[in-house]
Amino acid sequence: MGGKYRITGNKYPRMRRPRRRGRLVGLTVASVVVLGVGGWGTLQLIDVFTGGGRKASAAGDGTDCGAKTKASPSPSAMPLPEPRTITVNVLNATTRGGLAKKTADELKKRGFKIGDVGNATKQYDKKVKGTGLLLGPATALDTALPVLGTQLPGAERRTEAARKGTAVDLVIGDGFKELATRQDAGRALTKLATPEPAPTTKKGC
């Protein structure tokens, strides 16, 4: 070699940059990490959609402390009497004649037993301003009076502690026009006999 410079020893000058290999290694490691994370995320999605998350939701149901509302069965009540077992006295407290007889005849057609028919006593005569007044003994408050009330909606209900017997009075007031239609009275009676259960709120935990 007749040049000016001579190569001595067993080391030769590198022809490539040493940093490139390190950069390739870094890119390789980064690619492996990205692929690993992507694969783990894919497995998680598959696990969720194939039912793998049921255990977690089932566990959550057991620790749900939120308030729950459900309908409780209606308390047992005294069975309502049938119209045929109720005796009604029909009394007219208005100045219009014939109302007591006409009303009594209609109630009889609907199955009620009719007692006295005539004018109201001095205590109530011309003193009932509403559609009517339903009177009865204390035992009739939750039995006969509600059943009779289905025939005349809006009528006031009263009980008399000293009253004896089971008969009830329908005192016709100034606001009276006519009894409820048979269809409306029948629906009201059905609803009265089968009240809807009251909703109750139950708190968990």
mmCIF file of C-alpha atoms in Angstrom:
data_model
loop_
_atom_site.group_PDB
_atom_site.id
_atom_site.type_symbol
_atom_site.label_atom_id
_atom_site.label_comp_id
_atom_site.label_asym_id
_atom_site.label_seq_id
_atom_site.Cartn_x
_atom_site.Cartn_y
_atom_site.Cartn_z
ATOM 1 C CA MET A 1 0.000 0.000 0.000
ATOM 2 C CA GLY A 2 1.904 3.013 -1.158
ATOM 3 C CA GLY A 3 -0.495 5.613 0.218
ATOM 4 C CA LYS A 4 0.280 8.192 2.785
ATOM 5 C CA TYR A 5 -1.822 6.550 5.501
ATOM 6 C CA ARG A 6 -1.387 2.975 6.706
ATOM 7 C CA ILE A 7 -3.859 0.772 8.566
ATOM 8 C CA THR A 8 -2.298 -0.829 11.545
ATOM 9 C CA GLY A 9 -3.628 -3.259 14.126
ATOM 10 C CA ASN A 10 -6.734 -5.422 13.832
ATOM 11 C CA LYS A 11 -9.383 -2.642 14.126
ATOM 12 C CA TYR A 12 -10.990 -1.181 11.082
ATOM 13 C CA PRO A 13 -13.028 2.022 10.780
ATOM 14 C CA ARG A 14 -16.853 1.475 10.887
ATOM 15 C CA MET A 15 -18.698 2.313 7.693
ATOM 16 C CA ARG A 16 -22.221 2.682 9.371
ATOM 17 C CA ARG A 17 -23.503 4.814 12.175
ATOM 18 C CA PRO A 18 -23.716 2.899 15.472
ATOM 19 C CA ARG A 19 -26.928 4.665 16.543
ATOM 20 C CA ARG A 20 -29.128 3.120 13.841
ATOM 21 C CA ARG A 21 -29.096 -0.316 15.469
ATOM 22 C CA GLY A 22 -30.265 1.135 18.758
ATOM 23 C CA ARG A 23 -33.061 2.967 16.997
ATOM 24 C CA LEU A 24 -34.224 -0.247 15.320
ATOM 25 C CA VAL A 25 -34.264 -2.043 18.652
ATOM 26 C CA GLY A 26 -36.343 0.754 20.195
ATOM 27 C CA LEU A 27 -38.858 0.627 17.363
ATOM 28 C CA THR A 28 -39.125 -3.135 17.693
ATOM 29 C CA VAL A 29 -39.795 -2.940 21.441
ATOM 30 C CA ALA A 30 -42.400 -0.201 20.946
ATOM 31 C CA SER A 31 -44.171 -2.280 18.295
ATOM 32 C CA VAL A 32 -44.327 -5.270 20.621
ATOM 33 C CA VAL A 33 -45.776 -3.136 23.420
ATOM 34 C CA VAL A 34 -48.451 -1.618 21.137
ATOM 35 C CA LEU A 35 -49.437 -5.043 19.821
ATOM 36 C CA GLY A 36 -49.606 -6.421 23.355
ATOM 37 C CA VAL A 37 -51.839 -3.596 24.617
ATOM 38 C CA GLY A 38 -54.104 -3.888 21.587
ATOM 39 C CA GLY A 39 -54.431 -7.632 22.054
ATOM 40 C CA TRP A 40 -55.262 -7.235 25.765
ATOM 41 C CA GLY A 41 -57.954 -4.652 24.950
ATOM 42 C CA THR A 42 -59.433 -6.950 22.308
ATOM 43 C CA LEU A 43 -59.609 -9.814 24.818
ATOM 44 C CA GLN A 44 -61.378 -7.548 27.306
ATOM 45 C CA LEU A 45 -64.001 -6.555 24.727
ATOM 46 C CA ILE A 46 -64.575 -10.176 23.761
ATOM 47 C CA ASP A 47 -64.915 -11.087 27.427
ATOM 48 C CA VAL A 48 -67.565 -8.406 27.985
ATOM 49 C CA PHE A 49 -69.661 -9.245 24.925
ATOM 50 C CA THR A 50 -69.531 -12.994 25.531
ATOM 51 C CA GLY A 51 -70.827 -12.747 29.098
ATOM 52 C CA GLY A 52 -67.620 -12.562 31.021
ATOM 53 C CA GLY A 53 -68.968 -9.527 32.901
ATOM 54 C CA ARG A 54 -71.969 -11.388 34.305
ATOM 55 C CA LYS A 55 -70.189 -12.192 37.516
ATOM 56 C CA ALA A 56 -69.522 -8.536 38.186
ATOM 57 C CA SER A 57 -73.111 -7.536 37.464
ATOM 58 C CA ALA A 58 -74.402 -10.398 39.583
ATOM 59 C CA ALA A 59 -72.230 -9.244 42.431
ATOM 60 C CA GLY A 60 -73.516 -5.717 41.933
ATOM 61 C CA ASP A 61 -77.105 -6.913 42.242
ATOM 62 C CA GLY A 62 -76.356 -8.351 45.631
ATOM 63 C CA THR A 63 -74.988 -5.069 46.942
ATOM 64 C CA ASP A 64 -77.639 -2.779 45.464
ATOM 65 C CA CYS A 65 -78.780 -0.550 48.290
ATOM 66 C CA GLY A 66 -81.200 1.560 46.259
ATOM 67 C CA ALA A 67 -84.832 1.925 47.199
ATOM 68 C CA LYS A 68 -87.167 -0.575 45.531
ATOM 69 C CA THR A 69 -90.861 0.064 45.018
ATOM 70 C CA LYS A 70 -93.348 -2.727 44.649
ATOM 71 C CA ALA A 71 -97.074 -3.077 45.063
ATOM 72 C CA SER A 72 -98.119 -4.661 48.322
ATOM 73 C CA PRO A 73 -101.261 -6.719 48.444
ATOM 74 C CA SER A 74 -104.253 -4.841 49.769
ATOM 75 C CA PRO A 75 -105.090 -5.627 53.375
ATOM 76 C CA SER A 76 -107.985 -7.959 53.954
ATOM 77 C CA ALA A 77 -111.134 -5.948 54.508
ATOM 78 C CA MET A 78 -114.667 -6.790 55.521
ATOM 79 C CA PRO A 79 -116.544 -8.053 52.448
ATOM 80 C CA LEU A 80 -119.023 -5.528 51.135
ATOM 81 C CA PRO A 81 -122.716 -6.391 51.341
ATOM 82 C CA GLU A 82 -124.668 -7.024 48.163
ATOM 83 C CA PRO A 83 -127.386 -4.487 47.229
ATOM 84 C CA ARG A 84 -130.112 -7.085 47.838
ATOM 85 C CA THR A 85 -129.120 -7.219 51.529
ATOM 86 C CA ILE A 86 -129.313 -3.424 52.014
ATOM 87 C CA THR A 87 -132.598 -1.794 53.010
ATOM 88 C CA VAL A 88 -132.834 1.830 51.846
ATOM 89 C CA ASN A 89 -135.312 4.452 53.088
ATOM 90 C CA VAL A 90 -135.722 7.070 50.333
ATOM 91 C CA LEU A 91 -136.645 10.496 51.691
ATOM 92 C CA ASN A 92 -137.258 13.733 49.770
ATOM 93 C CA ALA A 93 -135.865 16.908 51.351
ATOM 94 C CA THR A 94 -136.674 19.146 48.362
ATOM 95 C CA THR A 95 -139.776 21.031 47.265
ATOM 96 C CA ARG A 96 -140.068 18.899 44.128
ATOM 97 C CA GLY A 97 -142.725 16.250 44.430
ATOM 98 C CA GLY A 98 -142.406 12.616 43.322
ATOM 99 C CA LEU A 99 -138.605 12.370 43.605
ATOM 100 C CA ALA A 100 -138.635 9.856 46.460
ATOM 101 C CA LYS A 101 -140.981 7.450 44.660
ATOM 102 C CA LYS A 102 -139.130 7.685 41.346
ATOM 103 C CA THR A 103 -135.736 7.186 42.988
ATOM 104 C CA ALA A 104 -136.970 4.290 45.121
ATOM 105 C CA ASP A 105 -138.335 2.498 42.058
ATOM 106 C CA GLU A 106 -134.997 2.811 40.270
ATOM 107 C CA LEU A 107 -133.033 1.544 43.285
ATOM 108 C CA LYS A 108 -135.381 -1.428 43.507
ATOM 109 C CA LYS A 109 -134.638 -2.286 39.877
ATOM 110 C CA ARG A 110 -130.935 -2.255 40.738
ATOM 111 C CA GLY A 111 -131.394 -4.838 43.471
ATOM 112 C CA PHE A 112 -131.779 -2.766 46.645
ATOM 113 C CA LYS A 113 -134.505 -3.466 49.204
ATOM 114 C CA ILE A 114 -136.750 -0.465 49.718
ATOM 115 C CA GLY A 115 -138.043 0.564 53.142
ATOM 116 C CA ASP A 116 -139.850 3.828 53.846
ATOM 117 C CA VAL A 117 -140.532 6.248 50.983
ATOM 118 C CA GLY A 118 -141.691 9.817 51.615
ATOM 119 C CA ASN A 119 -140.668 13.266 52.780
ATOM 120 C CA ALA A 120 -137.619 13.877 54.940
ATOM 121 C CA THR A 121 -137.996 14.604 58.628
ATOM 122 C CA LYS A 122 -138.002 18.170 59.903
ATOM 123 C CA GLN A 123 -134.326 17.797 60.822
ATOM 124 C CA TYR A 124 -133.347 17.550 57.125
ATOM 125 C CA ASP A 125 -136.342 18.891 55.181
ATOM 126 C CA LYS A 126 -135.189 21.670 52.804
ATOM 127 C CA LYS A 127 -131.773 21.663 54.521
ATOM 128 C CA VAL A 128 -129.771 19.382 52.209
ATOM 129 C CA LYS A 129 -128.125 21.577 49.578
ATOM 130 C CA GLY A 130 -126.037 18.929 47.804
ATOM 131 C CA THR A 131 -127.157 15.998 45.691
ATOM 132 C CA GLY A 132 -128.087 13.959 48.719
ATOM 133 C CA LEU A 133 -127.258 12.685 52.184
ATOM 134 C CA LEU A 134 -126.643 9.056 53.119
ATOM 135 C CA LEU A 135 -127.415 8.195 56.745
ATOM 136 C CA GLY A 136 -126.908 4.987 58.670
ATOM 137 C CA PRO A 137 -125.706 3.368 61.892
ATOM 138 C CA ALA A 138 -122.005 3.334 62.746
ATOM 139 C CA THR A 139 -121.658 -0.199 61.383
ATOM 140 C CA ALA A 140 -122.742 1.007 57.932
ATOM 141 C CA LEU A 141 -119.853 3.457 57.473
ATOM 142 C CA ASP A 142 -117.606 0.978 55.652
ATOM 143 C CA THR A 143 -120.296 -1.424 54.441
ATOM 144 C CA ALA A 144 -123.758 -0.340 53.296
ATOM 145 C CA LEU A 145 -123.082 3.382 52.845
ATOM 146 C CA PRO A 146 -120.194 2.979 50.329
ATOM 147 C CA VAL A 147 -122.285 0.516 48.307
ATOM 148 C CA LEU A 148 -125.255 2.896 48.250
ATOM 149 C CA GLY A 149 -122.849 5.747 47.442
ATOM 150 C CA THR A 150 -122.007 4.153 44.096
ATOM 151 C CA GLN A 151 -125.564 5.015 42.988
ATOM 152 C CA LEU A 152 -125.304 8.681 43.939
ATOM 153 C CA PRO A 153 -121.712 9.981 43.607
ATOM 154 C CA GLY A 154 -120.982 13.109 45.610
ATOM 155 C CA ALA A 155 -123.577 12.413 48.292
ATOM 156 C CA GLU A 156 -122.460 13.149 51.832
ATOM 157 C CA ARG A 157 -122.213 10.211 54.245
ATOM 158 C CA ARG A 158 -123.016 10.385 57.928
ATOM 159 C CA THR A 159 -123.512 7.902 60.739
ATOM 160 C CA GLU A 160 -125.671 8.204 63.841
ATOM 161 C CA ALA A 161 -124.248 6.556 66.927
ATOM 162 C CA ALA A 162 -127.615 6.098 68.608
ATOM 163 C CA ARG A 163 -129.239 4.644 65.520
ATOM 164 C CA LYS A 164 -130.299 1.000 65.668
ATOM 165 C CA GLY A 165 -130.954 -1.549 62.960
ATOM 166 C CA THR A 166 -129.195 -1.973 59.610
ATOM 167 C CA ALA A 167 -131.370 0.148 57.285
ATOM 168 C CA VAL A 168 -129.872 3.276 55.735
ATOM 169 C CA ASP A 169 -131.445 6.501 54.446
ATOM 170 C CA LEU A 170 -131.005 8.245 51.130
ATOM 171 C CA VAL A 171 -132.125 11.828 51.676
ATOM 172 C CA ILE A 172 -132.542 13.629 48.346
ATOM 173 C CA GLY A 173 -131.071 17.161 48.327
ATOM 174 C CA ASP A 174 -131.644 20.290 46.258
ATOM 175 C CA GLY A 175 -128.732 19.453 43.941
ATOM 176 C CA PHE A 176 -130.172 16.073 42.962
ATOM 177 C CA LYS A 177 -130.860 15.432 39.272
ATOM 178 C CA GLU A 178 -130.779 11.676 38.905
ATOM 179 C CA LEU A 179 -128.939 8.576 40.051
ATOM 180 C CA ALA A 180 -125.733 7.510 38.331
ATOM 181 C CA THR A 181 -126.254 5.416 35.229
ATOM 182 C CA ARG A 182 -126.279 1.684 35.758
ATOM 183 C CA GLN A 183 -123.016 1.336 33.839
ATOM 184 C CA ASP A 184 -121.212 3.975 35.934
ATOM 185 C CA ALA A 185 -122.646 2.606 39.171
ATOM 186 C CA GLY A 186 -121.595 -0.922 38.204
ATOM 187 C CA ARG A 187 -118.033 0.165 37.455
ATOM 188 C CA ALA A 188 -117.856 2.076 40.747
ATOM 189 C CA LEU A 189 -119.122 -0.957 42.646
ATOM 190 C CA THR A 190 -116.552 -3.225 40.967
ATOM 191 C CA LYS A 191 -113.737 -0.818 41.789
ATOM 192 C CA LEU A 192 -114.978 -0.576 45.371
ATOM 193 C CA ALA A 193 -114.944 -4.360 45.736
ATOM 194 C CA THR A 194 -111.443 -4.766 44.255
ATOM 195 C CA PRO A 195 -109.289 -1.816 45.347
ATOM 196 C CA GLU A 196 -105.819 -1.448 43.825
ATOM 197 C CA PRO A 197 -102.903 -2.459 46.090
ATOM 198 C CA ALA A 198 -100.995 0.467 47.571
ATOM 199 C CA PRO A 199 -97.341 0.769 46.451
ATOM 200 C CA THR A 200 -94.737 0.411 49.193
ATOM 201 C CA THR A 201 -91.085 1.459 49.119
ATOM 202 C CA LYS A 202 -88.488 -0.973 50.407
ATOM 203 C CA LYS A 203 -84.962 0.226 51.110
ATOM 204 C CA GLY A 204 -82.085 -2.155 50.589
ATOM 205 C CA CYS A 205 -79.231 -2.737 53.075
#
